XYZ file of C-alpha atoms in Angstrom:
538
model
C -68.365 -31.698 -33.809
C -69.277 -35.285 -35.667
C -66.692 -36.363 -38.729
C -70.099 -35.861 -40.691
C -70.299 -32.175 -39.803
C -66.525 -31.591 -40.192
C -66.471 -32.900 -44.175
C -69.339 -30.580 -44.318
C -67.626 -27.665 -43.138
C -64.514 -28.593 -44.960
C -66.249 -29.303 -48.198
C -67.762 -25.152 -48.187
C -63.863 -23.999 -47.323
C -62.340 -25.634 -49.934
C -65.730 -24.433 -52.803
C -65.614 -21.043 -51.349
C -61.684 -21.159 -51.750
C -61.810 -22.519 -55.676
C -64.840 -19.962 -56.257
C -62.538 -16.857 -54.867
C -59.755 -18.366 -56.928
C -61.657 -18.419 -59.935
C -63.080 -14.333 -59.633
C -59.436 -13.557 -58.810
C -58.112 -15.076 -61.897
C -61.187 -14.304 -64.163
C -60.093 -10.596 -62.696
C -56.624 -10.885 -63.357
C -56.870 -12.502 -66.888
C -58.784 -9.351 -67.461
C -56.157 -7.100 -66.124
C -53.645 -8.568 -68.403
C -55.531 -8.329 -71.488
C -56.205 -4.434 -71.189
C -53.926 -3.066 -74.253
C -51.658 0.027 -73.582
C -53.506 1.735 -75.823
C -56.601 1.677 -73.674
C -54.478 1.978 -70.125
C -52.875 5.646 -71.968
C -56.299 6.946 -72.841
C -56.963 6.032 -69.073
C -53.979 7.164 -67.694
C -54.754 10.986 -70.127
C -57.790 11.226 -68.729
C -56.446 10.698 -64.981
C -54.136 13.307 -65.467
C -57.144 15.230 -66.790
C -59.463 15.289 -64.096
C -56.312 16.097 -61.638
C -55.591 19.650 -62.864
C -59.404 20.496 -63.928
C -59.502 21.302 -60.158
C -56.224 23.702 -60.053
C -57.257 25.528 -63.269
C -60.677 25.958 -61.735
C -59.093 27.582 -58.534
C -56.989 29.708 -60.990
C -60.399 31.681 -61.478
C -60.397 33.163 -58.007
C -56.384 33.857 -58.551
C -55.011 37.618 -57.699
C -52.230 39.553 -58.533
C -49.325 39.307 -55.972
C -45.809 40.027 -54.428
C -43.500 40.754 -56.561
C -45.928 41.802 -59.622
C -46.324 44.826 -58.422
C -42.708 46.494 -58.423
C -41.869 44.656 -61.406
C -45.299 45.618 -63.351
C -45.244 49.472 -61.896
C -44.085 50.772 -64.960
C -45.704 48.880 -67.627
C -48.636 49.682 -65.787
C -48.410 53.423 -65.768
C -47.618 53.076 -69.835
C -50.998 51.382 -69.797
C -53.144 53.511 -68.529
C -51.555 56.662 -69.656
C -51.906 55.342 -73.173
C -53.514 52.245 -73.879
C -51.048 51.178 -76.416
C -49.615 47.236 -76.408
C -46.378 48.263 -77.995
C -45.767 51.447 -75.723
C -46.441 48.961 -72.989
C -43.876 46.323 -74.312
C -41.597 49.407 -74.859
C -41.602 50.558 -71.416
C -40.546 46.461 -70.353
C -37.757 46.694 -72.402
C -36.466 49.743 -70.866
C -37.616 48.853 -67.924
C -35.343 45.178 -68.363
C -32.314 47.347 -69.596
C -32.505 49.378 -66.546
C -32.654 46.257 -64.026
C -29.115 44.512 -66.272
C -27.551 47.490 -64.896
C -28.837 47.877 -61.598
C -30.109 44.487 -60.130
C -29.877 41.919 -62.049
C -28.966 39.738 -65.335
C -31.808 37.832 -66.326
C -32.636 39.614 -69.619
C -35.142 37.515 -70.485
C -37.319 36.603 -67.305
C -36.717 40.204 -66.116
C -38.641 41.043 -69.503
C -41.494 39.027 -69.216
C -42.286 39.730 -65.523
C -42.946 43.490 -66.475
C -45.462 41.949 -68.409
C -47.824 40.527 -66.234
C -50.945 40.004 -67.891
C -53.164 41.629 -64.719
C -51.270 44.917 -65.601
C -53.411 45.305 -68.452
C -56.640 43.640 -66.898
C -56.720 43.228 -63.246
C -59.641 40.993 -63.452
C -57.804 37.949 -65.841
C -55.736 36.091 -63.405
C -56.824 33.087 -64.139
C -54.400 32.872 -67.578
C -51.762 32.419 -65.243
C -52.233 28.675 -64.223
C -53.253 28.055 -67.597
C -49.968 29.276 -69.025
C -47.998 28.086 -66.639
C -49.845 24.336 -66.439
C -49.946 24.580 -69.952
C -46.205 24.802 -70.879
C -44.322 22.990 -68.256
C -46.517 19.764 -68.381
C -46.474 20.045 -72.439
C -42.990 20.448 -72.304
C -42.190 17.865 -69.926
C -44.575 15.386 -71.898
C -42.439 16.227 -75.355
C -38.932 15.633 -73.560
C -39.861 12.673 -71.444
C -41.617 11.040 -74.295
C -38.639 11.999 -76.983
C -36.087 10.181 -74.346
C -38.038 7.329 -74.101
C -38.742 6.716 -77.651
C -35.768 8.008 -79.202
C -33.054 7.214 -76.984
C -34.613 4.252 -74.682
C -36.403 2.463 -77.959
C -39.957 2.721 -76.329
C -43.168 2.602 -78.470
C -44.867 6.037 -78.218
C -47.929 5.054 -76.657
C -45.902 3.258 -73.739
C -43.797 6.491 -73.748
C -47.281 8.478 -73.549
C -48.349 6.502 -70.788
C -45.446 6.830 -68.609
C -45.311 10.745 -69.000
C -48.697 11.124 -68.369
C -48.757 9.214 -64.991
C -45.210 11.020 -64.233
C -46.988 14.445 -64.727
C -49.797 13.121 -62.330
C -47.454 12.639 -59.429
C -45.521 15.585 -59.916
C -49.016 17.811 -59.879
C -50.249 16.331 -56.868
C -47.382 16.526 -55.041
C -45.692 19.964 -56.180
C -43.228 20.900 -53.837
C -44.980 25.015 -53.787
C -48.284 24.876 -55.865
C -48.653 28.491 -55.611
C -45.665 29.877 -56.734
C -45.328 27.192 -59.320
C -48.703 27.466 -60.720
C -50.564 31.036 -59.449
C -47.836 33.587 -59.100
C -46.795 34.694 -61.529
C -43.196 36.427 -61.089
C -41.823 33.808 -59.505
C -43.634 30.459 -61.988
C -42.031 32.897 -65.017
C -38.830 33.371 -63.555
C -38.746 28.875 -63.094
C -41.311 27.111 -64.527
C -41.562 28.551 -67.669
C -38.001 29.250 -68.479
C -37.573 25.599 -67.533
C -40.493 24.863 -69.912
C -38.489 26.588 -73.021
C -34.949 24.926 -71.473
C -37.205 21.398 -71.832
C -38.423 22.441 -75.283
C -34.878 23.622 -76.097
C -33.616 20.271 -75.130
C -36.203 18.320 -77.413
C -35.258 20.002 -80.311
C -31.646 20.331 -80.050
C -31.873 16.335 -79.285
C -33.991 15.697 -82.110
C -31.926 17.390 -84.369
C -29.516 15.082 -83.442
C -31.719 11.775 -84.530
C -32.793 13.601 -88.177
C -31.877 11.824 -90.842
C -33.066 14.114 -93.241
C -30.381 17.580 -93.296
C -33.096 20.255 -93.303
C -35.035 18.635 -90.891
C -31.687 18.758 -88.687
C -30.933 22.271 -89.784
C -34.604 23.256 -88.942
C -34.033 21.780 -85.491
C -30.744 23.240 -84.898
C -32.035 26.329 -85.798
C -34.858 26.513 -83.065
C -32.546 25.283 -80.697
C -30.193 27.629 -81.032
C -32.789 30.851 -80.364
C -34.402 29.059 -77.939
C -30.927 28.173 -75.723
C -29.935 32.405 -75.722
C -33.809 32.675 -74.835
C -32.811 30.107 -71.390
C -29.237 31.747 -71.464
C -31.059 35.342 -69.885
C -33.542 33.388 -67.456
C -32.693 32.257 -64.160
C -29.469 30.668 -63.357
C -30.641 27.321 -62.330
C -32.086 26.434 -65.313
C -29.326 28.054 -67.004
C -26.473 26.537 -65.319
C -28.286 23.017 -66.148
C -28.878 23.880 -69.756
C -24.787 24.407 -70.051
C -24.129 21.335 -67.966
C -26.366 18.946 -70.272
C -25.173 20.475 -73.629
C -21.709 20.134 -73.025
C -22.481 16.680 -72.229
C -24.057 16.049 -75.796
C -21.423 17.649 -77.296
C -18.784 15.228 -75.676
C -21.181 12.497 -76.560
C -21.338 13.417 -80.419
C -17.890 13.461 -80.519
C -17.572 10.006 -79.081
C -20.019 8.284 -81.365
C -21.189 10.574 -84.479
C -18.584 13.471 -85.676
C -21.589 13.783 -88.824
C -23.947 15.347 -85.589
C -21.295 17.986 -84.120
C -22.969 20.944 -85.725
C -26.317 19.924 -84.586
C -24.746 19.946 -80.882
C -22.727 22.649 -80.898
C -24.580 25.605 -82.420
C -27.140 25.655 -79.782
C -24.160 25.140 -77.016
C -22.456 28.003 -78.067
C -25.721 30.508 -78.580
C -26.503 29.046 -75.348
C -23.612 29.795 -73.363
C -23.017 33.662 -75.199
C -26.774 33.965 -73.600
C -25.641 32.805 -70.054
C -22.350 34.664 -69.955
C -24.295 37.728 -71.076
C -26.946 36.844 -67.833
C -24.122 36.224 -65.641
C -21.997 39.092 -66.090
C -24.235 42.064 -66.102
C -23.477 45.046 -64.098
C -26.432 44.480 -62.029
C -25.258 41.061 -60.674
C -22.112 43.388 -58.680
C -24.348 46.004 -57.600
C -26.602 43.551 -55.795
C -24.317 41.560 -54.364
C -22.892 44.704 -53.011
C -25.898 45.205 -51.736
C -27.367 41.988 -50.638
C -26.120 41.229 -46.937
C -26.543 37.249 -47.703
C -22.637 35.459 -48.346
C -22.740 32.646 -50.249
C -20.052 29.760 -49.918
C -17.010 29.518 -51.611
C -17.054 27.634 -55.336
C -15.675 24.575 -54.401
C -17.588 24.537 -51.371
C -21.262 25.307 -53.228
C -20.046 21.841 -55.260
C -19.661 19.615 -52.441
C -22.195 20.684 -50.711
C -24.845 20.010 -53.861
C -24.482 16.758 -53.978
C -25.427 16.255 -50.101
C -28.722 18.419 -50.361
C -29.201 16.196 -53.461
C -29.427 13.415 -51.638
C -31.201 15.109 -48.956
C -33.940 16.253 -51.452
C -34.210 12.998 -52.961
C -35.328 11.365 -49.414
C -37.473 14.626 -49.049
C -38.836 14.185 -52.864
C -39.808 10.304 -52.383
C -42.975 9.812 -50.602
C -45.096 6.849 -50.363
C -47.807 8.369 -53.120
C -44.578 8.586 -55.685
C -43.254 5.053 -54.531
C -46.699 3.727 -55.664
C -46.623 5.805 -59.042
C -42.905 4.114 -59.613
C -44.092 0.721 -58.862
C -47.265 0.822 -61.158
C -44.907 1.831 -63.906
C -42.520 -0.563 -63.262
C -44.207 -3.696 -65.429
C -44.972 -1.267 -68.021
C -41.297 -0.347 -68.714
C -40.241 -3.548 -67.864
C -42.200 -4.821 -71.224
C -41.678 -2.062 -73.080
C -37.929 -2.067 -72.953
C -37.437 -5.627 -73.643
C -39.033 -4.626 -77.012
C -36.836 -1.817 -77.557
C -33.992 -2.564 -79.922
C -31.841 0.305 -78.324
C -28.305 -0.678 -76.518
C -28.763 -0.153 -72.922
C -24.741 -1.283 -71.764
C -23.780 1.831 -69.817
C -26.169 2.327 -66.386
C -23.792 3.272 -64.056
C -22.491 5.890 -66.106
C -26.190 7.200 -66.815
C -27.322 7.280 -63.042
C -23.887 9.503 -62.805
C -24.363 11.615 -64.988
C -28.230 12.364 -64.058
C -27.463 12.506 -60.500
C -24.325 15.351 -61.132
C -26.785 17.385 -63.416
C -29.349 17.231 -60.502
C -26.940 17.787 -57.972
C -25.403 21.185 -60.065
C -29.464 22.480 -59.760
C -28.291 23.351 -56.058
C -25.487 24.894 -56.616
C -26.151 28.342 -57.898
C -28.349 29.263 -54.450
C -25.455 28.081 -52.601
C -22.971 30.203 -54.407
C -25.311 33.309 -53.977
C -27.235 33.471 -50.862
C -25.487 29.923 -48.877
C -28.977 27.892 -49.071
C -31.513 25.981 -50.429
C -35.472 25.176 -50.184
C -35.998 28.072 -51.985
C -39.355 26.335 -52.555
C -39.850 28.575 -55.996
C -36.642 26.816 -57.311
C -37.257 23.559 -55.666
C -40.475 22.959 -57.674
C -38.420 22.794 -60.880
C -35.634 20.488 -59.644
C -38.051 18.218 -58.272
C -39.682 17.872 -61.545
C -35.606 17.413 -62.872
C -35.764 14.724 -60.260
C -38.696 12.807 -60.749
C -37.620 12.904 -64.389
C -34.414 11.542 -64.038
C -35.992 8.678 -61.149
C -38.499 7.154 -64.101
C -35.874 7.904 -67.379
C -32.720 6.180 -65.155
C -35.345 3.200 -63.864
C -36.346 2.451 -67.442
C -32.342 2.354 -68.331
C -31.529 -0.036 -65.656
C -34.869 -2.291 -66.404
C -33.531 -1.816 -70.324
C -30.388 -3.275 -68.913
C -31.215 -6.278 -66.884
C -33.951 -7.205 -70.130
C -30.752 -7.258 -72.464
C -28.079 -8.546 -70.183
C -27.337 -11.671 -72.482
C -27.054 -9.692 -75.486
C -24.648 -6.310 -73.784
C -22.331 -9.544 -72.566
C -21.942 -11.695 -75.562
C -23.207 -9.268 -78.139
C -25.620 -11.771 -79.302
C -29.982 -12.020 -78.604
C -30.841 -14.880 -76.159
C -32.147 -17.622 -78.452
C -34.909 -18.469 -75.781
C -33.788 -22.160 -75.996
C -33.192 -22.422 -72.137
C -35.767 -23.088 -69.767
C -36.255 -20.573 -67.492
C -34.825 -22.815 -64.680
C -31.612 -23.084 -66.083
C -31.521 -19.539 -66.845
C -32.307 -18.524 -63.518
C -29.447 -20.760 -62.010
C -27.385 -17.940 -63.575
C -29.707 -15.016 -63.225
C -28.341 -11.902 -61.375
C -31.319 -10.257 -58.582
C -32.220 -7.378 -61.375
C -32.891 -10.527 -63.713
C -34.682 -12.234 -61.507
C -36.817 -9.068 -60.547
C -37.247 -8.729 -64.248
C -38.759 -11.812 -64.281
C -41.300 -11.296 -61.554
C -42.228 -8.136 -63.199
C -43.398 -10.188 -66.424
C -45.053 -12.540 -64.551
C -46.958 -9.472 -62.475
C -47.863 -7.958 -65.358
C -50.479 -5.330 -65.676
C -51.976 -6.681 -62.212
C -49.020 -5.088 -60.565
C -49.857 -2.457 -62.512
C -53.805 -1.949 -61.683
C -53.229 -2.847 -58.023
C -50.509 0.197 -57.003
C -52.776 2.154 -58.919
C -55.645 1.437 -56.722
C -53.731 2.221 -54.011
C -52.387 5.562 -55.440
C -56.351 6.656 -55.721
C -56.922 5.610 -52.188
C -53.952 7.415 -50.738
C -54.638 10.264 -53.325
C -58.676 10.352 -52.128
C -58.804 9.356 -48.776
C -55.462 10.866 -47.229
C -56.547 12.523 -43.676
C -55.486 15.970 -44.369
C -57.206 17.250 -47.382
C -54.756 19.435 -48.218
C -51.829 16.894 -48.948
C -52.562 16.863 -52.618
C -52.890 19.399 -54.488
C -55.904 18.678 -56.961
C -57.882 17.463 -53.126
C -57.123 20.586 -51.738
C -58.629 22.907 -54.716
C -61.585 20.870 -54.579
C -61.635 21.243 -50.930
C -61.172 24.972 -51.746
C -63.611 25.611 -54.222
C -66.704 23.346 -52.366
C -66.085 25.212 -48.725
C -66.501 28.131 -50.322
C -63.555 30.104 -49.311
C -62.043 31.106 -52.422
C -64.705 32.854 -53.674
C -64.844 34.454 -50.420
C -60.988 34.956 -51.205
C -61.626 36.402 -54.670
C -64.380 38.804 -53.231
C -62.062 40.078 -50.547
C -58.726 40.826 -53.035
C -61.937 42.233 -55.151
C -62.564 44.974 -52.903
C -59.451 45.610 -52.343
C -58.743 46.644 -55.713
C -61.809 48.744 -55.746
C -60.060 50.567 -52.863
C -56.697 50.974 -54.551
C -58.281 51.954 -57.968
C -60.872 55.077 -55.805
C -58.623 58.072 -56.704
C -60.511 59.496 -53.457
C -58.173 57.249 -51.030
C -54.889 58.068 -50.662
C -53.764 56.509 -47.478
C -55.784 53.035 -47.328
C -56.676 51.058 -44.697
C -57.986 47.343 -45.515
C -59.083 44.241 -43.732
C -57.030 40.944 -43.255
C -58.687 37.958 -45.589
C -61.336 36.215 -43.636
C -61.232 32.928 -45.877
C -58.400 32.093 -48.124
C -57.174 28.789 -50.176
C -54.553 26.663 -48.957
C -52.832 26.671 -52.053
C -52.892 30.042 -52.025
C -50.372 30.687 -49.526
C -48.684 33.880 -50.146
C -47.086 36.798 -48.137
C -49.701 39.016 -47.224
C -49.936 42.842 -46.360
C -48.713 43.866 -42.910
C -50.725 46.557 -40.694
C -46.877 48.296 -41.115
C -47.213 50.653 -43.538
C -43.862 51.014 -44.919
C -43.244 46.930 -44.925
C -41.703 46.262 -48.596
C -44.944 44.987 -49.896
C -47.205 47.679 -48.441
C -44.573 49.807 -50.438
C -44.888 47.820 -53.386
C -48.290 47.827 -53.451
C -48.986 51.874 -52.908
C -46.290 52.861 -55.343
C -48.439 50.743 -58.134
C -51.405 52.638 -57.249
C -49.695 56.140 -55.936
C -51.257 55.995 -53.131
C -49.534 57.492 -49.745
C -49.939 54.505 -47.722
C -51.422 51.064 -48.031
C -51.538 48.761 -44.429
C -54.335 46.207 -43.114
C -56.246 47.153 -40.318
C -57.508 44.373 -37.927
């Protein structure tokens, strides 16, 4: 090749490089200048679109498990007399009946005799809505009230945040089903978490009021709320009396003025729990129940190592990119915040022992965990703490100069001779200013190709309803369980015989009938219907 030819050559490398340098930073100049206004209302109607999908497989939803024994008798009221408050009469009884005999939970025992498909077989479908409905609400309200009152974020930075948290969590839901469709078991967890969230909001907002009947309002609906999650399940509960104690200490510490606003709900809270935990029915099962827990101090110890084992399990590549994407955001937002941020070892503690203590009380009981019903509401704990405890630590390294001499960082330095003294979270600080919202835009990218294109379609759950719903097998699903009820309802049958589903949704994966009659569930199912014997027949 002649020198001539070579310049040539040379000459369209080095346009073609400027002209791709000048797209990229035309691109990225745009990037930076979106507001976080605009990036929320983006980031809202992401999370959107993701559950449109699971509330549109909630339509083909059926009652199952463990709604029938619990719903038998509210049932029976039902028919026999039509009447609401007969029904609601016959749950309470019913609930009074199970404190002596099985078990404590006063309050979830109560509300799972009142499954809404006792009443109308047909409207399953309120189910995801309810249970969508108040745990991402609730987890919106908290995680945006710790950002904004205690971490000093702006609320639409806080908005944004929550909203791409609640996106994550969705999509990658350690048990969709029995989080979202079932709804025994998301009653029992996810919405007695939901009202130990809302709890939590208001007895921490009461605690910011300036104004004494806003505080006493607050208090107030705290306090009922905390007996409410007192007679739920003992997860939740055992957190709730973990992270209320640890206001309490902390109003003592800082502001005697708050101690009321603290301690009322604490104390409602706790004669709730101790009312849960020491009914008669919590002997008689475990005199019953062949499953040994470990010892106390044993159930301790051993929570913090499933923690950590959970965590590892909890933190996959498609939450990595959510964490990064956030990353400039709170990096920004928290070096606006005028909040003191001087104590992050002490924070990651303390969020790490209250997620640890979420393991405990299945250890104590039964000697296990991955009860995947349970799991789905410490994972949202986790994910929770992961983006509140990140923020802290960002808040941190943004206002090192100012926790260590107690003064703001006059800005006089160049940022060379700052970063001759700049610790490695400074210094990543300072690359995630510089990155900006082009970090930002580019994990996010990647989160919707991992989200879109992953291999197996039923990795996320939002991809797999949609897989669901286009293949057509949950409405052959919902035809099936159909037909089956038409069976169970013909007064003509007594001892019926039905066929294995042909077609049914991933996320849909419950415990089916057996072709044994007298399996637990076949009994469940044939005492709700008096029938002599239900089984499938292949």
């Amino acid at each position: 090749m002649s020198s001539t030819e070579k310049k040539k050559e040379n000459n369209i490398y080095i346009r073609f490089t400027r002209a791709l340098q000048s797209i990229c930073g035309r691109i990225s100049a745009r990037i930076d200048r979106i507001p976080m206004k605009r990036m929320t209302i983006y980031a809202g109607i992401l999370l959107l679109l993701s559950l449109i999908p699971l509330l549109l497989l909630g339509r083909y939803n059926v009652m199952c498990i463990d709604d029938y024994d619990y719903g038998k008798q509210v049932h029976d009221t039902w028919i026999a007399t039509g009447s609401l408050w007969q029904s609601i009469r016959t749950a309470w009884k019913q609930n009074m009946e199970f404190y002596q005999d099985w078990q404590g939970t006063y309050i979830s025992c109560f509300l799972m005799a009142l499954c809404p498909m006792n009443f109308h077989y047909e409207i399953a479908y309120v189910v995801p809505i309810l249970m969508i409905g108040m745990f991402a609400v609730s987890t919106y309200v908290l995680g945006r009230h710790i950002l904004c009152r205690w971490l000093g974020i702006d609320r639409t930075g806080g908005s944004f945040i929550m909203f791409m948290l609640l996106f994550a969590f969705y999509q990658v839901l350690e048990a969709p089903f029995e989080g979202i469709y079932w709804y025994n078991g998301s009653t029992h967890y996810i919405l007695m978490e939901s009202l130990w969230f809302f709890t939590l909001t208001a007895l921490s907002a009461s605690m910011w009021a300036q104004d004494r009947t806003r505080e006493a309002f607050l208090c107030g609906i705290a306090s009922v709320l905390a007996v409410i999650v007192g007679g739920g399940n003992l997860v939740t509960g055992l957190q709730a009396e973990i992270v209320m104690a640890l206001l309490v200490i902390y109003v003592i510490v800082t502001n005697r003025k708050k101690i009321a606003a603290a301690a009322i709900p604490f104390v409602t809270g706790s004669i709730g729990f101790m009312i849960n935990t020491m009914a008669p029915g919590n002997v008689r099962r475990g005199s019953i129940d062949m499953d040994e827990g470990y010892p106390a101090m044993m159930s301790i110890l051993l929570s913090f190592y499933y923690c950590v084992v959970f965590i590892l399990r909890w933190t996959s590549v498609f939450v990595i990119l959510v964490w990064l994407l956030l990353l400039p955001v709170m990096w920004k937002l928290v070096k606006k915040s005028e909040r003191s941020f001087a104590h992050p070892v002490w924070v990651t503690a303390g969020a790490f022992c209250v997620l640890s203590a979420m393991f405990t009380p299945t250890l104590y009981a039964v000697g296990m965990v991955g009860m995947s019903r349970v799991d789905n509401i410490i994972q949202m704990v986790y994910y929770l703490c992961l983006f509140m405890v990140s923020a802290y630590w960002l808040g941190y390294f943004a206002h090192r100069e100012k926790i260590r001499t107690g003064t703001r960082e006059k800005g006089s330095e160049s940022f060379m001779d700052k970063a001759d003294r700049m610790t490695a979270g400074e210094l990543f600080g300072a690359f995630l200013e510089k990155a900006g919202n082009r970090m930002t835009a580019g994990c996010l990218f990647l989160v919707l190709v991992v989200w879109v294109c992953t291999a197996d379609k039923n990795t996320y759950t939002s991809v797999s309803a949609v897989r669901s719903l286009v293949n057509g097998e949950a409405q052959t699903f919902y035809e099936e369980a159909m037909e089956r009820h038409r069976i169970y309802t013909d007064d003509s049958v007594m001892d019926v015989e039905v066929r294995p589903y042909s077609a049914r949704p991933e996320l849909f994966d419950f415990q089916d009938l057996s072709e044994d009659a007298g399996n637990w569930l076949n009994l469940a199912v044939s005492r709700y219907y008096h029938k002599d014997s239900v089984k499938v027949v292949k």
